[in-house]
PDB file of C-alpha atoms in Angstrom:
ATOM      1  CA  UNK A 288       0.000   0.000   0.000  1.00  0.00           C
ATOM      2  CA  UNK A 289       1.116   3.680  -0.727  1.00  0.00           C
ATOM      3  CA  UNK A 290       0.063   6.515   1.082  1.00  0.00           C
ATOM      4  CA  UNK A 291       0.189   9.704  -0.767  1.00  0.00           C
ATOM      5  CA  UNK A 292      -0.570  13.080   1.439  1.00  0.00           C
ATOM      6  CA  UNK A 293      -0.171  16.064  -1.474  1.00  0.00           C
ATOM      7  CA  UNK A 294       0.002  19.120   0.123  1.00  0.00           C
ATOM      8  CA  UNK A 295      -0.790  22.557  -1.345  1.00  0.00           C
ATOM      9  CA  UNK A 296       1.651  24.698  -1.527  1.00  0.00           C
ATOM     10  CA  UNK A 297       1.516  27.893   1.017  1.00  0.00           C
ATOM     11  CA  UNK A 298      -0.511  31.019  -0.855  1.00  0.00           C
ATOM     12  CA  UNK A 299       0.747  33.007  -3.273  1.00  0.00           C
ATOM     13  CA  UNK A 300      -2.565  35.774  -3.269  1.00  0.00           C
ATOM     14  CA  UNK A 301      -2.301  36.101  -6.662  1.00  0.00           C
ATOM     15  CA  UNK A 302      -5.869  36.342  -8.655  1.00  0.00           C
ATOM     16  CA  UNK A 303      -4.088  35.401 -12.385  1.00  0.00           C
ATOM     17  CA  UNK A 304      -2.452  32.859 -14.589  1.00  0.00           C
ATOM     18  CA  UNK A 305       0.796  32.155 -12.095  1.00  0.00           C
ATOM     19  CA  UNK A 306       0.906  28.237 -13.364  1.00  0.00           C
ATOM     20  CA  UNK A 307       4.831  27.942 -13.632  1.00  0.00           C
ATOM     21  CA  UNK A 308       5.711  31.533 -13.265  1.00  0.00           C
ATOM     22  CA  UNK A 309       8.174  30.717 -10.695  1.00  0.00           C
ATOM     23  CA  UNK A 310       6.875  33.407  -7.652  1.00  0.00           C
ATOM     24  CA  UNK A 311       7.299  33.183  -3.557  1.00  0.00           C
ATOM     25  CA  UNK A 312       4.760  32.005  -0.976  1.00  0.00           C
ATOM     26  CA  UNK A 313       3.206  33.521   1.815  1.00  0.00           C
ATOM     27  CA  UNK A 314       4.081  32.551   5.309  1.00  0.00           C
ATOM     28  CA  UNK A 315       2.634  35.167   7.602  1.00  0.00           C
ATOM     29  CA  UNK A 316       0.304  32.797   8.876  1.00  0.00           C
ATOM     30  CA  UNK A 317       2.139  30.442  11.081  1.00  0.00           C
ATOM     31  CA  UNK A 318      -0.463  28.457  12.435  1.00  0.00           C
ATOM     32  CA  UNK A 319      -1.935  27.023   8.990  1.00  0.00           C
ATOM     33  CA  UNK A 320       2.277  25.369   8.393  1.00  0.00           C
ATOM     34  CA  UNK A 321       2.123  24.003  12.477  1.00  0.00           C
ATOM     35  CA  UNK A 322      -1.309  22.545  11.736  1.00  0.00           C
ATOM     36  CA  UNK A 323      -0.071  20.212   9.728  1.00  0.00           C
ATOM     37  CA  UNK A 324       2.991  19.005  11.733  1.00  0.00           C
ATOM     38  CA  UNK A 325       0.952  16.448  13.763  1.00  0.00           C
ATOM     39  CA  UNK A 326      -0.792  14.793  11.369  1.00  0.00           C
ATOM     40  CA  UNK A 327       2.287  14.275   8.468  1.00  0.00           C
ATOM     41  CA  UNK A 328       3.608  10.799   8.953  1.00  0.00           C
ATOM     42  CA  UNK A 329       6.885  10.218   9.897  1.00  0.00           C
ATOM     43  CA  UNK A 330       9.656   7.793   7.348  1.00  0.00           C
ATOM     44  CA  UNK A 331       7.590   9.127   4.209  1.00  0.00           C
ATOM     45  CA  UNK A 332       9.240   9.764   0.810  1.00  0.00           C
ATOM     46  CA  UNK A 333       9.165  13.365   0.120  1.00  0.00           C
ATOM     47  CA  UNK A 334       8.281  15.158  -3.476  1.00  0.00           C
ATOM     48  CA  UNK A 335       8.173  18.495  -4.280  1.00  0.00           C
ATOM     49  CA  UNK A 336       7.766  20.348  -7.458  1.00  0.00           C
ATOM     50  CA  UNK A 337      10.753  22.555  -8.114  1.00  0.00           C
ATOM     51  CA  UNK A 338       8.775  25.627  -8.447  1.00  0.00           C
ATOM     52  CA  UNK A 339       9.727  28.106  -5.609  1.00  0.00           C
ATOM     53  CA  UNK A 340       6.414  28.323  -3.521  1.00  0.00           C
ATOM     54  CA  UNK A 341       6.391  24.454  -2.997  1.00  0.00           C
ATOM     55  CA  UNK A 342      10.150  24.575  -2.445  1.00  0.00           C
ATOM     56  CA  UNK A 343       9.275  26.923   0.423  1.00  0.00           C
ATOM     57  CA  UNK A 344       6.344  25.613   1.868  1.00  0.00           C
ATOM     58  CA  UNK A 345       8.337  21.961   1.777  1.00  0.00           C
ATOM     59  CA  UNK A 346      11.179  23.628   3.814  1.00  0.00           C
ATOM     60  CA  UNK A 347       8.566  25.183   5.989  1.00  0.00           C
ATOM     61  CA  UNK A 348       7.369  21.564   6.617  1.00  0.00           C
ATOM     62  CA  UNK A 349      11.295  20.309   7.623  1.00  0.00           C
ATOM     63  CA  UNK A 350      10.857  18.340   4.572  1.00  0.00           C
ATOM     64  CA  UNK A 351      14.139  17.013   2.655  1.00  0.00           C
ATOM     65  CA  UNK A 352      12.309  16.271  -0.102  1.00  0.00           C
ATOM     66  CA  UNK A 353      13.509  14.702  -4.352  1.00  0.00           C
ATOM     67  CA  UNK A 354      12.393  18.368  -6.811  1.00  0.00           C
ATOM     68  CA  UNK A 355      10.267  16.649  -9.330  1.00  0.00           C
ATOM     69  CA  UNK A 356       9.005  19.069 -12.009  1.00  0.00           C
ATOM     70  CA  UNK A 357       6.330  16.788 -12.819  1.00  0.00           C
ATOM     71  CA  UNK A 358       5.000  18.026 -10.108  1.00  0.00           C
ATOM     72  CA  UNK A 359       4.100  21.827 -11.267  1.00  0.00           C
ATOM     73  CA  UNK A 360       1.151  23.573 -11.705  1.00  0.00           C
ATOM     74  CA  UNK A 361      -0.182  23.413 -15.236  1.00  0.00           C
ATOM     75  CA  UNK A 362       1.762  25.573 -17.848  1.00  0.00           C
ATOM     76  CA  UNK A 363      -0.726  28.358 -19.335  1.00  0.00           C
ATOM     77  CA  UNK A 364       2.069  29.358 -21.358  1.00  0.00           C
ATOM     78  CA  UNK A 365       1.649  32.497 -23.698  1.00  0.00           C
ATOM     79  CA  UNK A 366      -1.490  33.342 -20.583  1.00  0.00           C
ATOM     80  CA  UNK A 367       0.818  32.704 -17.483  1.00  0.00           C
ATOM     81  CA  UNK A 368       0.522  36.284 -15.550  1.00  0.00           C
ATOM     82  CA  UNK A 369      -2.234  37.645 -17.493  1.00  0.00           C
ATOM     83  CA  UNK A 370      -5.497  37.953 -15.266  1.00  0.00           C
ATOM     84  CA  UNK A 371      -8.115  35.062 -15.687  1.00  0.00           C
ATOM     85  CA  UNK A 372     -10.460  36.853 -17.932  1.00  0.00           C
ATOM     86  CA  UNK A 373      -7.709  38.657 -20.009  1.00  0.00           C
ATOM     87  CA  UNK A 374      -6.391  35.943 -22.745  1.00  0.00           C
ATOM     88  CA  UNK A 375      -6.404  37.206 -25.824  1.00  0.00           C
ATOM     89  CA  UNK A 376      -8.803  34.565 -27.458  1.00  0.00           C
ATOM     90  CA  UNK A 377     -11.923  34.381 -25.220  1.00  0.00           C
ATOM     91  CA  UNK A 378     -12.893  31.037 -27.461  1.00  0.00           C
ATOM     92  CA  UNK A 379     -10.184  29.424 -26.723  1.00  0.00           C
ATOM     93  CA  UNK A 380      -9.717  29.978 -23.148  1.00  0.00           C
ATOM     94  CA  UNK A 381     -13.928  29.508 -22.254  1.00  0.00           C
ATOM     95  CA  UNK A 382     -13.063  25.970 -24.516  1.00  0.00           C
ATOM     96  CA  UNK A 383     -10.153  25.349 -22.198  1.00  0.00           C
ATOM     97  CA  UNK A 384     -11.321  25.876 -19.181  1.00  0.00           C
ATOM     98  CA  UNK A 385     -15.164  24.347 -19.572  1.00  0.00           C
ATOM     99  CA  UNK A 386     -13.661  21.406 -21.714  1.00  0.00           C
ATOM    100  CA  UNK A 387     -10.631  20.038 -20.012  1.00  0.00           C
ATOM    101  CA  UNK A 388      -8.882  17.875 -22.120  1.00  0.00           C
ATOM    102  CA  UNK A 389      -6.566  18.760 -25.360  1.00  0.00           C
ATOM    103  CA  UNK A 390      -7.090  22.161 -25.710  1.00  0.00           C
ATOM    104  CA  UNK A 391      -4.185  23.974 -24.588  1.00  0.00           C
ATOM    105  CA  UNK A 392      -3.465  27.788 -24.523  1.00  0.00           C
ATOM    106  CA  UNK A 393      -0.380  28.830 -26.921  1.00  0.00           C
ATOM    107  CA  UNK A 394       2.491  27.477 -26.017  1.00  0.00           C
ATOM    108  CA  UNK A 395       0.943  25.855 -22.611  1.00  0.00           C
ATOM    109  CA  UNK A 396      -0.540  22.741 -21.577  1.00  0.00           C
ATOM    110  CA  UNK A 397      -3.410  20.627 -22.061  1.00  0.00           C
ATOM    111  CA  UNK A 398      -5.073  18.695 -18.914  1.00  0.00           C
ATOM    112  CA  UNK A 399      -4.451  15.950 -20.573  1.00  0.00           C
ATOM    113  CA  UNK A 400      -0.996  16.541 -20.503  1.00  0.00           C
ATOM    114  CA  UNK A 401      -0.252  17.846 -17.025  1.00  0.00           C
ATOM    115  CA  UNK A 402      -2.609  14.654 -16.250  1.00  0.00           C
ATOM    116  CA  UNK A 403       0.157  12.603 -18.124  1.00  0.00           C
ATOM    117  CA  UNK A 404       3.603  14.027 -16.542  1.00  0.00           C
ATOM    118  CA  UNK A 405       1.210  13.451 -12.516  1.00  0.00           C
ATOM    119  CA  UNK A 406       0.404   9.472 -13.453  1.00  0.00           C
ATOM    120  CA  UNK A 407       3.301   8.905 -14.716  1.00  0.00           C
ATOM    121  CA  UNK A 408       5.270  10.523 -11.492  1.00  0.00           C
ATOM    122  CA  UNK A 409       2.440   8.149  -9.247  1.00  0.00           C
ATOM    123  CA  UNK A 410       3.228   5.328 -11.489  1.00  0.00           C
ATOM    124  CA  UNK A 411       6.697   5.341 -10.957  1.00  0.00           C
ATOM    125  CA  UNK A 412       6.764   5.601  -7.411  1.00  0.00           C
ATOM    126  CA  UNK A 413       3.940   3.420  -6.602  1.00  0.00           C
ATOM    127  CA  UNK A 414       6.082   0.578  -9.051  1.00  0.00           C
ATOM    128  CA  UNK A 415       8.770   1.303  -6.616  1.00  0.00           C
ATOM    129  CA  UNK A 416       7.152   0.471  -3.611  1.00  0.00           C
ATOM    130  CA  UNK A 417       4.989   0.562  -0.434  1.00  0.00           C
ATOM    131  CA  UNK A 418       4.846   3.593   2.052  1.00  0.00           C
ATOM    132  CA  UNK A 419       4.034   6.824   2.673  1.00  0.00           C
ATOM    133  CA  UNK A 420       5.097   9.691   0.206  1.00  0.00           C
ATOM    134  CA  UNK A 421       4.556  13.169   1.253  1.00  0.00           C
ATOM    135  CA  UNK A 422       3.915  15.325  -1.994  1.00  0.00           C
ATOM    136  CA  UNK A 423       4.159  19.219  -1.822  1.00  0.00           C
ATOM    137  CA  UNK A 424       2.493  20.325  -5.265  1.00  0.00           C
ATOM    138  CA  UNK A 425       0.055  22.801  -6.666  1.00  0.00           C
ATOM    139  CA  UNK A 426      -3.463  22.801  -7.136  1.00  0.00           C
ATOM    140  CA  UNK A 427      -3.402  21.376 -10.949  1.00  0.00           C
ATOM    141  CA  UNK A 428      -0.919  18.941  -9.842  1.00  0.00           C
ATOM    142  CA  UNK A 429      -3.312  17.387  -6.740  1.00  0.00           C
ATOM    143  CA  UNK A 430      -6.249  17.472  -9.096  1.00  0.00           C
ATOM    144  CA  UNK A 431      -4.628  15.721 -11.801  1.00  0.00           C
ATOM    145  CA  UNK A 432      -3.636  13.025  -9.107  1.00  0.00           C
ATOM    146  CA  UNK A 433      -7.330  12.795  -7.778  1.00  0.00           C
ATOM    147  CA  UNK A 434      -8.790  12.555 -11.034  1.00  0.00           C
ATOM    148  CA  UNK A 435      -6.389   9.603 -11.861  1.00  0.00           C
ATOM    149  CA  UNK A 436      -6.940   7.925  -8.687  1.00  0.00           C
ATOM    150  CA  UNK A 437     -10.736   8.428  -8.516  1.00  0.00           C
ATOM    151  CA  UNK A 438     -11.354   7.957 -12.398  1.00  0.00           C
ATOM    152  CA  UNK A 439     -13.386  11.281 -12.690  1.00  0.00           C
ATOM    153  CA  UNK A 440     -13.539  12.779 -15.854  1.00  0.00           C
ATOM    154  CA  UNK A 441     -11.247  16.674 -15.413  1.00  0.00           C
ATOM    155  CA  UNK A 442     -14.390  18.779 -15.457  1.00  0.00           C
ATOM    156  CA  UNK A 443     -15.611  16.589 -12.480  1.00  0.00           C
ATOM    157  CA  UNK A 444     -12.132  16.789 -11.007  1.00  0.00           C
ATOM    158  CA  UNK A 445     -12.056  20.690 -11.835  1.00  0.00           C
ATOM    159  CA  UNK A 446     -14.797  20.980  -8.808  1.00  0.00           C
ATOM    160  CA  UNK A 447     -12.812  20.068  -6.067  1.00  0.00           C
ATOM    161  CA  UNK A 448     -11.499  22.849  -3.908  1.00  0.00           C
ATOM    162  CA  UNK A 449      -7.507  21.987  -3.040  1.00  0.00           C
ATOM    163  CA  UNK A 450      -6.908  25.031  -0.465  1.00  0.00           C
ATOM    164  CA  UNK A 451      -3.124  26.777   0.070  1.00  0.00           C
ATOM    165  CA  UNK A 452      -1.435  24.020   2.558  1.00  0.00           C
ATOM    166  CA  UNK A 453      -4.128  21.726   2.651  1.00  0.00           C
ATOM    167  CA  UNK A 454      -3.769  17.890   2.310  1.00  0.00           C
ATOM    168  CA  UNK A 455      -5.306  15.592  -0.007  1.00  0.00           C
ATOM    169  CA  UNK A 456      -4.434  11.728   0.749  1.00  0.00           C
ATOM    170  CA  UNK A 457      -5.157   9.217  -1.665  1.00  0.00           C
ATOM    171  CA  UNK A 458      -4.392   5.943  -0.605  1.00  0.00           C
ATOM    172  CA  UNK A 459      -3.074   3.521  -3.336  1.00  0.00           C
ATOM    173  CA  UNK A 460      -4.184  -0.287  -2.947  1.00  0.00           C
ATOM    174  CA  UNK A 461      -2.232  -2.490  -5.344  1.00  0.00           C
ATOM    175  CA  UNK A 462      -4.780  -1.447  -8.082  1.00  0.00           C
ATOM    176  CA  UNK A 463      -7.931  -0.101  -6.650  1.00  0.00           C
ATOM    177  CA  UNK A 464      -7.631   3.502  -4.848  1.00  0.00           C
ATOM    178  CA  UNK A 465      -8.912   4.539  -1.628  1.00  0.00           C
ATOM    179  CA  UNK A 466      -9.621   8.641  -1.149  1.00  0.00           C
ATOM    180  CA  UNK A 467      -9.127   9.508   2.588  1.00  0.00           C
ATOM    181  CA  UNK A 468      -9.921  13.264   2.581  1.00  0.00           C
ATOM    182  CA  UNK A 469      -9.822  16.230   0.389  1.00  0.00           C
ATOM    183  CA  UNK A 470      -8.505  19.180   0.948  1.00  0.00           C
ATOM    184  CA  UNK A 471      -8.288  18.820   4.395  1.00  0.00           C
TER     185      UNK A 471
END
């Protein structure tokens, strides 16, 4: 059995595209890190994307974790720092964000393909074996993983709420997959 606890990186308060614009997190609020302290098992595997607000929040967490860039947020690519509603083709971004699946924005990714970099990451390290894995990520990251391990379509998946520095623990069974809480 594999435990996977993603964790949420600490906020950013940005309100646009950030996906892999590499920016700092927030930390003023002490007692959302020490919450989760307690409840973080101890002996896990630790993964991190390499961005620089889950490299933070993992030191934050005494983590010593492997940088893993599958585990960024989603690349909006020509639309990272513009604000949500500003891309410059309305189609395109209404198509990409009520139809997750192959549509990308220019020079960005797909679902489907930040989907594909996440499995294969869980793949790997569930092949390697049991345990649990502590995984500091990003919201597209920890939805990607729970619509792998639930089998929800993305616009399903695309409902969840993942909070700054909350946890999400999917527990993998040897095939079938267990969902213990979300963002918690």
């Amino acid at each position: 059995m594999r435990n996977w606890w993603f964790i949420r990186h600490a906020p950013t308060h940005e309100r646009r595209m950030v996906g892999q614009l590499d920016i700092d997190a927030d930390f003023s609020n002490a007692k959302s890190v020490n919450r989760l302290f307690p409840v973080l098992p101890q002996n896990a595997l630790h993964l991190c994307s390499d961005l620089t607000r889950a490299r933070q929040t993992a030191a934050a967490l005494n983590l010593n974790p492997h940088f893993d860039p599958r585990l960024r947020e989603i690349s909006y690519g020509e639309w990272e720092g513009l604000a949500f509603d500003a891309a410059p083709d309305p189609d395109l971004a209404r198509a990409f964000w009520e139809s997750p699946g192959d549509i990308a924005p220019p020079g960005g990714e797909s679902w489907n393909d930040l989907s594909a970099r996440v499995t294969a990451l869980i793949d790997e390290v569930n092949a390697a074996g049991d345990g649990p894995v502590i995984a500091v990520g990003h919201m597209g990251s920890i939805l990607a993983a729970l619509s792998y391990a639930t089998g929800l379509p993305p616009e399903r998946a695309l409902s969840f709420r993942i909070d700054p520095l909350s946890i999400t623990r999917l527990d993998y069974l040897d095939g079938p997959w267990a969902i213990s809480c979300v963002n918690a």
